[in-house]
Short mmCIF file of C-alpha atoms in Angstrom, two decimals:
data_model
loop_
_atom_site.label_atom_id
_atom_site.label_comp_id
_atom_site.label_asym_id
_atom_site.label_seq_id
_atom_site.Cartn_x
_atom_site.Cartn_y
_atom_site.Cartn_z
CA UNK A 1 109.01 110.30 106.41
CA UNK A 2 106.34 112.95 106.49
CA UNK A 3 103.53 111.29 108.35
CA UNK A 4 103.45 109.71 111.75
CA UNK A 5 100.19 107.92 110.94
CA UNK A 6 102.00 106.42 107.99
CA UNK A 7 104.89 105.36 110.21
CA UNK A 8 102.44 103.74 112.62
CA UNK A 9 100.79 101.88 109.75
CA UNK A 10 104.13 100.60 108.45
CA UNK A 11 105.11 99.49 111.94
CA UNK A 12 101.71 97.79 112.40
CA UNK A 13 102.08 95.77 109.19
CA UNK A 14 105.26 94.21 110.57
CA UNK A 15 103.15 92.09 112.88
CA UNK A 16 102.33 89.88 109.87
CA UNK A 17 104.50 86.81 109.27
CA UNK A 18 107.38 87.31 106.83
CA UNK A 19 106.80 91.06 106.60
CA UNK A 20 109.88 93.21 107.22
CA UNK A 21 110.39 96.95 106.95
CA UNK A 22 110.51 97.06 103.13
CA UNK A 23 107.43 94.91 102.59
CA UNK A 24 105.53 96.81 105.27
CA UNK A 25 106.32 100.08 103.46
CA UNK A 26 105.18 98.64 100.17
CA UNK A 27 101.92 97.43 101.76
CA UNK A 28 101.19 100.78 103.42
CA UNK A 29 101.84 102.77 100.25
CA UNK A 30 99.92 100.30 98.12
CA UNK A 31 96.84 100.57 100.32
CA UNK A 32 97.00 104.37 100.44
CA UNK A 33 97.66 104.79 96.73
CA UNK A 34 95.37 102.21 95.27
CA UNK A 35 93.33 100.29 97.79
CA UNK A 36 91.72 102.56 100.36
CA UNK A 37 88.43 100.66 100.11
CA UNK A 38 90.25 97.34 100.53
CA UNK A 39 92.16 98.81 103.45
CA UNK A 40 88.90 99.75 105.14
CA UNK A 41 87.59 96.23 104.58
CA UNK A 42 90.78 94.66 105.95
CA UNK A 43 90.62 96.92 109.00
CA UNK A 44 87.09 95.90 109.93
CA UNK A 45 87.61 92.20 109.08
CA UNK A 46 90.64 92.19 111.37
CA UNK A 47 88.87 93.94 114.23
CA UNK A 48 85.87 91.62 113.99
CA UNK A 49 87.94 88.44 113.66
CA UNK A 50 90.20 89.31 116.58
CA UNK A 51 87.23 90.13 118.82
CA UNK A 52 84.81 87.43 117.83
CA UNK A 53 86.78 84.33 116.80
CA UNK A 54 87.36 82.08 119.77
CA UNK A 55 87.85 78.34 120.10
CA UNK A 56 85.39 75.52 119.51
CA UNK A 57 84.56 73.79 122.78
CA UNK A 58 84.73 70.33 121.12
CA UNK A 59 87.81 70.49 118.87
CA UNK A 60 89.63 73.66 120.05
CA UNK A 61 89.84 74.94 116.45
CA UNK A 62 89.04 78.59 115.72
CA UNK A 63 85.33 79.24 115.71
CA UNK A 64 83.03 82.21 116.06
CA UNK A 65 80.41 79.99 117.67
CA UNK A 66 80.70 77.82 120.79
CA UNK A 67 80.81 74.70 118.61
CA UNK A 68 82.42 74.99 115.18
CA UNK A 69 80.59 74.15 111.95
CA UNK A 70 82.57 70.94 111.45
CA UNK A 71 81.86 69.58 114.95
CA UNK A 72 78.20 70.59 114.65
CA UNK A 73 77.81 69.01 111.22
CA UNK A 74 75.65 65.90 110.98
CA UNK A 75 77.44 64.72 107.83
CA UNK A 76 80.85 64.10 109.41
CA UNK A 77 81.94 60.64 110.52
CA UNK A 78 82.10 60.67 114.33
CA UNK A 79 84.12 57.41 114.43
CA UNK A 80 87.29 59.05 113.11
CA UNK A 81 89.15 61.77 115.00
CA UNK A 82 92.20 63.44 113.50
CA UNK A 83 94.59 65.20 115.91
CA UNK A 84 96.64 68.10 114.54
CA UNK A 85 98.94 70.61 116.17
CA UNK A 86 97.44 73.80 114.80
CA UNK A 87 94.45 75.17 112.87
CA UNK A 88 96.56 75.60 109.71
CA UNK A 89 97.34 71.87 109.74
CA UNK A 90 93.62 71.13 110.02
CA UNK A 91 92.96 73.46 107.09
CA UNK A 92 95.68 71.79 104.99
CA UNK A 93 94.20 68.32 105.60
CA UNK A 94 90.67 69.55 104.95
CA UNK A 95 91.72 71.12 101.64
CA UNK A 96 93.98 68.29 100.41
CA UNK A 97 92.16 65.14 101.45
CA UNK A 98 88.64 63.82 101.28
CA UNK A 99 88.61 63.21 105.06
CA UNK A 100 85.07 63.29 106.44
CA UNK A 101 85.77 62.61 110.12
CA UNK A 102 86.26 65.10 112.94
CA UNK A 103 89.31 66.97 114.23
CA UNK A 104 90.99 67.79 117.48
CA UNK A 105 93.37 70.76 117.47
CA UNK A 106 96.09 70.69 120.13
CA UNK A 107 97.10 74.34 119.62
CA UNK A 108 100.69 73.28 120.27
CA UNK A 109 102.78 70.21 121.00
CA UNK A 110 104.18 68.60 124.15
CA UNK A 111 107.20 70.63 125.20
CA UNK A 112 107.95 70.20 128.90
CA UNK A 113 110.81 72.71 128.81
CA UNK A 114 108.38 75.43 127.72
CA UNK A 115 105.85 74.32 130.32
CA UNK A 116 103.53 72.81 127.73
CA UNK A 117 102.17 69.57 129.11
CA UNK A 118 99.08 67.42 128.44
CA UNK A 119 96.80 69.87 130.25
CA UNK A 120 97.84 72.86 128.06
CA UNK A 121 97.02 70.82 124.96
CA UNK A 122 93.59 69.91 126.27
CA UNK A 123 94.49 66.21 126.42
CA UNK A 124 92.21 65.74 129.44
CA UNK A 125 89.34 66.79 127.21
CA UNK A 126 90.59 64.50 124.43
CA UNK A 127 90.79 61.60 126.90
CA UNK A 128 87.21 62.26 128.04
CA UNK A 129 86.13 62.28 124.42
CA UNK A 130 87.87 58.98 123.67
CA UNK A 131 86.17 57.59 126.78
CA UNK A 132 82.75 58.42 125.31
CA UNK A 133 83.17 55.38 123.05
CA UNK A 134 82.19 56.95 119.72
CA UNK A 135 85.71 57.34 118.33
CA UNK A 136 87.14 54.18 116.77
CA UNK A 137 90.26 55.53 115.08
CA UNK A 138 92.56 58.31 116.28
CA UNK A 139 94.48 59.65 113.27
CA UNK A 140 97.62 61.28 114.64
CA UNK A 141 98.76 64.05 112.31
CA UNK A 142 101.29 65.92 114.44
CA UNK A 143 104.34 67.30 112.63
CA UNK A 144 107.27 64.94 112.03
CA UNK A 145 109.55 66.92 114.35
CA UNK A 146 111.10 65.67 117.59
CA UNK A 147 108.39 67.30 119.70
CA UNK A 148 105.66 66.29 117.27
CA UNK A 149 106.84 62.67 117.41
CA UNK A 150 106.91 62.71 121.22
CA UNK A 151 103.36 64.09 121.19
CA UNK A 152 102.33 61.39 118.71
CA UNK A 153 103.76 58.71 120.99
CA UNK A 154 101.80 60.08 123.95
CA UNK A 155 98.61 60.28 121.88
CA UNK A 156 98.98 56.71 120.65
CA UNK A 157 99.26 55.47 124.25
CA UNK A 158 96.23 57.54 125.25
CA UNK A 159 94.24 56.04 122.39
CA UNK A 160 95.17 52.46 123.34
CA UNK A 161 94.21 53.10 126.99
CA UNK A 162 90.70 53.88 125.76
CA UNK A 163 90.54 50.99 123.31
CA UNK A 164 90.83 53.30 120.30
CA UNK A 165 93.01 52.33 117.30
CA UNK A 166 95.75 54.94 116.74
CA UNK A 167 97.08 55.59 113.22
CA UNK A 168 99.77 57.85 111.83
CA UNK A 169 100.21 59.63 108.47
CA UNK A 170 102.55 57.79 106.09
CA UNK A 171 106.10 59.08 105.79
CA UNK A 172 108.05 58.82 102.57
CA UNK A 173 109.24 60.53 99.42
CA UNK A 174 106.95 63.47 98.56
CA UNK A 175 105.01 63.18 95.30
CA UNK A 176 106.76 65.04 92.52
CA UNK A 177 109.96 65.20 94.59
CA UNK A 178 113.29 64.07 93.20
CA UNK A 179 115.19 61.42 95.17
CA UNK A 180 118.35 63.49 94.80
CA UNK A 181 116.84 66.31 96.87
CA UNK A 182 114.96 64.29 99.46
CA UNK A 183 116.62 64.51 102.88
CA UNK A 184 118.50 61.50 104.19
CA UNK A 185 116.13 60.62 107.04
CA UNK A 186 113.08 60.64 104.78
CA UNK A 187 114.82 58.60 102.09
CA UNK A 188 116.05 56.03 104.61
CA UNK A 189 112.55 55.75 106.08
CA UNK A 190 110.94 55.46 102.62
CA UNK A 191 113.46 52.77 101.63
CA UNK A 192 112.86 50.77 104.81
CA UNK A 193 109.06 51.07 104.46
CA UNK A 194 108.97 50.08 100.78
CA UNK A 195 105.92 48.08 99.75
CA UNK A 196 105.46 45.41 97.15
CA UNK A 197 104.19 46.55 93.80
CA UNK A 198 100.77 44.95 93.25
CA UNK A 199 100.55 42.77 90.14
CA UNK B 1 86.71 76.10 106.71
CA UNK B 2 84.76 76.49 109.89
CA UNK B 3 84.38 80.23 110.21
CA UNK B 4 83.00 82.74 107.80
CA UNK B 5 84.66 85.61 109.69
CA UNK B 6 87.92 83.78 109.11
CA UNK B 7 87.14 83.44 105.40
CA UNK B 8 86.38 87.15 105.22
CA UNK B 9 89.66 87.97 106.94
CA UNK B 10 91.64 85.76 104.53
CA UNK B 11 89.90 87.37 101.58
CA UNK B 12 90.58 90.85 102.99
CA UNK B 13 94.32 90.18 103.33
CA UNK B 14 94.51 89.53 99.60
CA UNK B 15 94.20 93.25 98.98
CA UNK B 16 97.86 93.58 100.01
CA UNK B 17 100.48 93.50 97.26
CA UNK B 18 102.05 90.09 96.60
CA UNK B 19 99.62 88.31 98.92
CA UNK B 20 97.84 85.30 97.41
CA UNK B 21 95.51 82.75 98.97
CA UNK B 22 98.22 80.80 100.81
CA UNK B 23 99.95 83.84 102.29
CA UNK B 24 96.60 85.37 103.25
CA UNK B 25 95.73 82.15 105.12
CA UNK B 26 99.07 82.19 106.88
CA UNK B 27 98.59 85.82 107.90
CA UNK B 28 95.06 85.27 109.21
CA UNK B 29 96.03 82.23 111.26
CA UNK B 30 99.20 83.89 112.53
CA UNK B 31 97.28 86.91 113.80
CA UNK B 32 94.60 84.74 115.45
CA UNK B 33 97.05 82.30 117.00
CA UNK B 34 99.79 84.60 118.15
CA UNK B 35 99.18 88.26 117.47
CA UNK B 36 95.68 89.33 118.46
CA UNK B 37 97.01 92.50 120.07
CA UNK B 38 99.06 93.29 116.96
CA UNK B 39 96.01 92.56 114.82
CA UNK B 40 94.01 95.06 116.82
CA UNK B 41 96.75 97.66 116.36
CA UNK B 42 96.95 96.99 112.61
CA UNK B 43 93.19 97.30 112.31
CA UNK B 44 93.07 100.72 113.93
CA UNK B 45 96.24 101.99 112.22
CA UNK B 46 94.69 101.03 108.87
CA UNK B 47 91.34 102.65 109.60
CA UNK B 48 92.99 105.86 110.79
CA UNK B 49 95.48 106.03 107.94
CA UNK B 50 92.85 105.41 105.26
CA UNK B 51 90.55 108.07 106.73
CA UNK B 52 93.03 110.72 107.70
CA UNK B 53 95.99 110.57 105.30
CA UNK B 54 95.42 112.85 102.34
CA UNK B 55 97.80 114.72 100.10
CA UNK B 56 100.06 117.67 100.90
CA UNK B 57 98.86 120.78 99.06
CA UNK B 58 102.45 121.74 98.18
CA UNK B 59 104.11 118.49 97.10
CA UNK B 60 101.18 116.08 96.65
CA UNK B 61 102.90 113.50 98.87
CA UNK B 62 100.84 111.66 101.50
CA UNK B 63 100.21 113.82 104.54
CA UNK B 64 97.80 113.91 107.43
CA UNK B 65 98.06 117.70 107.53
CA UNK B 66 97.32 120.21 104.75
CA UNK B 67 101.05 120.80 104.31
CA UNK B 68 103.40 117.87 104.97
CA UNK B 69 106.20 118.00 107.52
CA UNK B 70 108.90 118.21 104.82
CA UNK B 71 107.27 121.12 102.99
CA UNK B 72 106.61 122.91 106.29
CA UNK B 73 110.15 122.37 107.56
CA UNK B 74 112.38 125.46 107.83
CA UNK B 75 115.53 123.37 107.54
CA UNK B 76 115.01 122.18 103.95
CA UNK B 77 116.65 123.89 101.00
CA UNK B 78 113.89 125.62 99.00
CA UNK B 79 116.19 126.09 95.99
CA UNK B 80 116.15 122.40 95.06
CA UNK B 81 113.00 120.55 94.02
CA UNK B 82 113.08 116.81 93.29
CA UNK B 83 110.26 115.39 91.15
CA UNK B 84 109.34 111.72 91.69
CA UNK B 85 106.54 109.55 90.34
CA UNK B 86 105.24 108.16 93.60
CA UNK B 87 105.54 108.50 97.39
CA UNK B 88 107.63 105.29 97.60
CA UNK B 89 110.22 106.85 95.30
CA UNK B 90 110.35 109.92 97.53
CA UNK B 91 110.81 107.68 100.55
CA UNK B 92 113.62 105.75 98.83
CA UNK B 93 115.51 108.96 98.01
CA UNK B 94 114.94 110.36 101.49
CA UNK B 95 116.28 107.19 103.10
CA UNK B 96 119.24 106.62 100.75
CA UNK B 97 120.59 110.09 100.10
CA UNK B 98 121.45 113.15 102.16
CA UNK B 99 119.16 115.31 100.01
CA UNK B 100 117.93 118.34 101.96
CA UNK B 101 115.76 120.01 99.30
CA UNK B 102 112.03 119.67 98.70
CA UNK B 103 109.97 117.18 96.68
CA UNK B 104 107.13 117.15 94.21
CA UNK B 105 105.22 113.89 93.84
CA UNK B 106 103.48 113.36 90.49
CA UNK B 107 101.39 110.41 91.72
CA UNK B 108 101.83 108.88 88.26
CA UNK B 109 103.56 109.52 84.93
CA UNK B 110 102.47 110.97 81.62
CA UNK B 111 100.46 108.31 79.82
CA UNK B 112 98.12 109.83 77.20
CA UNK B 113 96.61 106.45 76.31
CA UNK B 114 95.40 106.07 79.91
CA UNK B 115 94.16 109.64 79.96
CA UNK B 116 96.94 110.81 82.25
CA UNK B 117 98.12 114.21 81.05
CA UNK B 118 99.91 117.15 82.67
CA UNK B 119 96.82 118.21 84.60
CA UNK B 120 96.37 114.80 86.27
CA UNK B 121 99.98 115.00 87.48
CA UNK B 122 99.48 118.47 88.92
CA UNK B 123 101.97 119.97 86.48
CA UNK B 124 100.01 123.24 86.43
CA UNK B 125 100.74 123.52 90.13
CA UNK B 126 104.38 122.60 89.53
CA UNK B 127 104.63 125.28 86.82
CA UNK B 128 103.16 127.86 89.19
CA UNK B 129 105.71 126.86 91.79
CA UNK B 130 108.62 127.12 89.36
CA UNK B 131 107.25 130.56 88.43
CA UNK B 132 107.55 131.72 92.05
CA UNK B 133 111.30 132.02 91.43
CA UNK B 134 112.56 130.21 94.56
CA UNK B 135 113.48 126.93 92.84
CA UNK B 136 116.88 126.96 91.09
CA UNK B 137 117.32 123.28 90.27
CA UNK B 138 114.65 120.77 89.27
CA UNK B 139 115.99 117.28 89.98
CA UNK B 140 114.04 114.90 87.76
CA UNK B 141 113.86 111.46 89.36
CA UNK B 142 111.17 109.72 87.32
CA UNK B 143 111.68 106.03 86.62
CA UNK B 144 113.91 105.05 83.68
CA UNK B 145 110.98 103.52 81.77
CA UNK B 146 109.59 104.73 78.45
CA UNK B 147 106.80 106.69 80.13
CA UNK B 148 109.11 107.93 82.86
CA UNK B 149 111.58 109.21 80.25
CA UNK B 150 108.80 110.97 78.34
CA UNK B 151 107.68 112.60 81.58
CA UNK B 152 111.27 113.58 82.34
CA UNK B 153 111.57 115.20 78.91
CA UNK B 154 108.39 117.19 79.51
CA UNK B 155 109.56 118.26 82.96
CA UNK B 156 112.94 119.41 81.64
CA UNK B 157 111.21 121.63 79.07
CA UNK B 158 108.90 123.02 81.75
CA UNK B 159 111.90 123.84 83.94
CA UNK B 160 113.75 125.65 81.15
CA UNK B 161 110.62 127.69 80.32
CA UNK B 162 110.80 129.07 83.85
CA UNK B 163 114.55 129.57 83.84
CA UNK B 164 115.12 126.66 86.22
CA UNK B 165 118.08 124.29 85.69
CA UNK B 166 116.83 120.69 85.16
CA UNK B 167 118.98 117.73 86.23
CA UNK B 168 118.55 113.98 85.99
CA UNK B 169 119.76 111.08 88.18
CA UNK B 170 122.90 109.39 86.82
CA UNK B 171 122.42 106.11 84.98
CA UNK B 172 125.04 103.38 85.02
CA UNK B 173 126.19 100.11 86.50
CA UNK B 174 124.64 99.62 89.98
CA UNK B 175 127.08 99.51 92.90
CA UNK B 176 127.86 95.94 93.88
CA UNK B 177 126.44 94.69 90.57
CA UNK B 178 128.38 92.38 88.28
CA UNK B 179 128.92 93.52 84.68
CA UNK B 180 127.90 90.06 83.49
CA UNK B 181 124.39 90.52 84.87
CA UNK B 182 123.83 94.18 84.02
CA UNK B 183 121.32 94.59 81.17
CA UNK B 184 122.60 95.64 77.78
CA UNK B 185 121.03 99.10 77.69
CA UNK B 186 122.47 100.06 81.06
CA UNK B 187 125.90 98.70 80.20
CA UNK B 188 125.95 100.51 76.87
CA UNK B 189 124.93 103.75 78.57
CA UNK B 190 127.50 103.33 81.34
CA UNK B 191 130.21 102.64 78.76
CA UNK B 192 129.30 105.71 76.74
CA UNK B 193 129.13 107.92 79.83
CA UNK B 194 132.46 106.76 81.28
CA UNK B 195 134.43 109.42 83.13
CA UNK B 196 138.16 109.95 83.56
CA UNK B 197 139.66 108.51 86.70
CA UNK B 198 141.00 111.42 88.75
CA UNK B 199 144.73 111.24 89.49
#
């Protein structure tokens, strides 16, 4: 390789998820050959985002202001609060559903072995919020993993302590999926939770 | 989405090759959640590379200095010159082979319909270099596409005009490939160019 700046750029690209040596090379050469303007834009967007995006004081989601646009919005339903593990989960729900309530982002899941307890997930703040009396339903949308389920269990208890109704996303066969390829646990759950076909 | 800086960052990531909306989202969130330091490094590496990496005056490859490290090196064989279409091709040859000669990077291929002629590829400079008398072999490593072949043909003529021996990379069945999956043209060529097995 002829250029140490180029080597540094290739190395720097590897910080991105799913980007190995080959892809990083391709990205660096692509930017230099065809997208210098785009590269400049990416550089400044990255610098600004990393410096200025912090967390919303209400929902812990990413925000460049103290309170994020969703929490500050007057058009959201304050009686529903949806708890997710990470900002990407929040984004997925926001894009896929017509949900108009608010969110709370844990930025993780309960994992005592890694030293992640209720405090690290901001559950004291969530408890205080449930205590305010506005929230009527706590929609628990943690991931269906062992740790996510444990977190969901904890959250459901927390909700009940504050007289808030906890709910959980439905589990079952994914739409468009083929039974043959659905994993055993999901299929068993979907079979057990079958519902009557309305007339 | 709650943050317009975040939206800008996602949009900016789409400049990278093979990165669509979903991947760009994943990259932006990954950097913000887990890799702020790496994001900062990528931002400055990009800005520096885009500003400071130009082209080597000898070989037209990317270089942050007027003459790239390869061209300036005293340990390379000045009698061999390998012509490639783009810097990635040069990198691939450098990493895969033990080639110790020099390179010439066309930064494209002959394509009259797109207005890319010999001048755009720096072939006047290549001709001047062949005229200097140092180069004995011109290794033509353009891509085996229609335009690459046309360029190779042109380069071979140019070499002969200056009394330089042109050579071409071997075509054939890729190592580790299965005959069944090799395309017809390659297989036919490999069959026709078969060589005797040495005793």
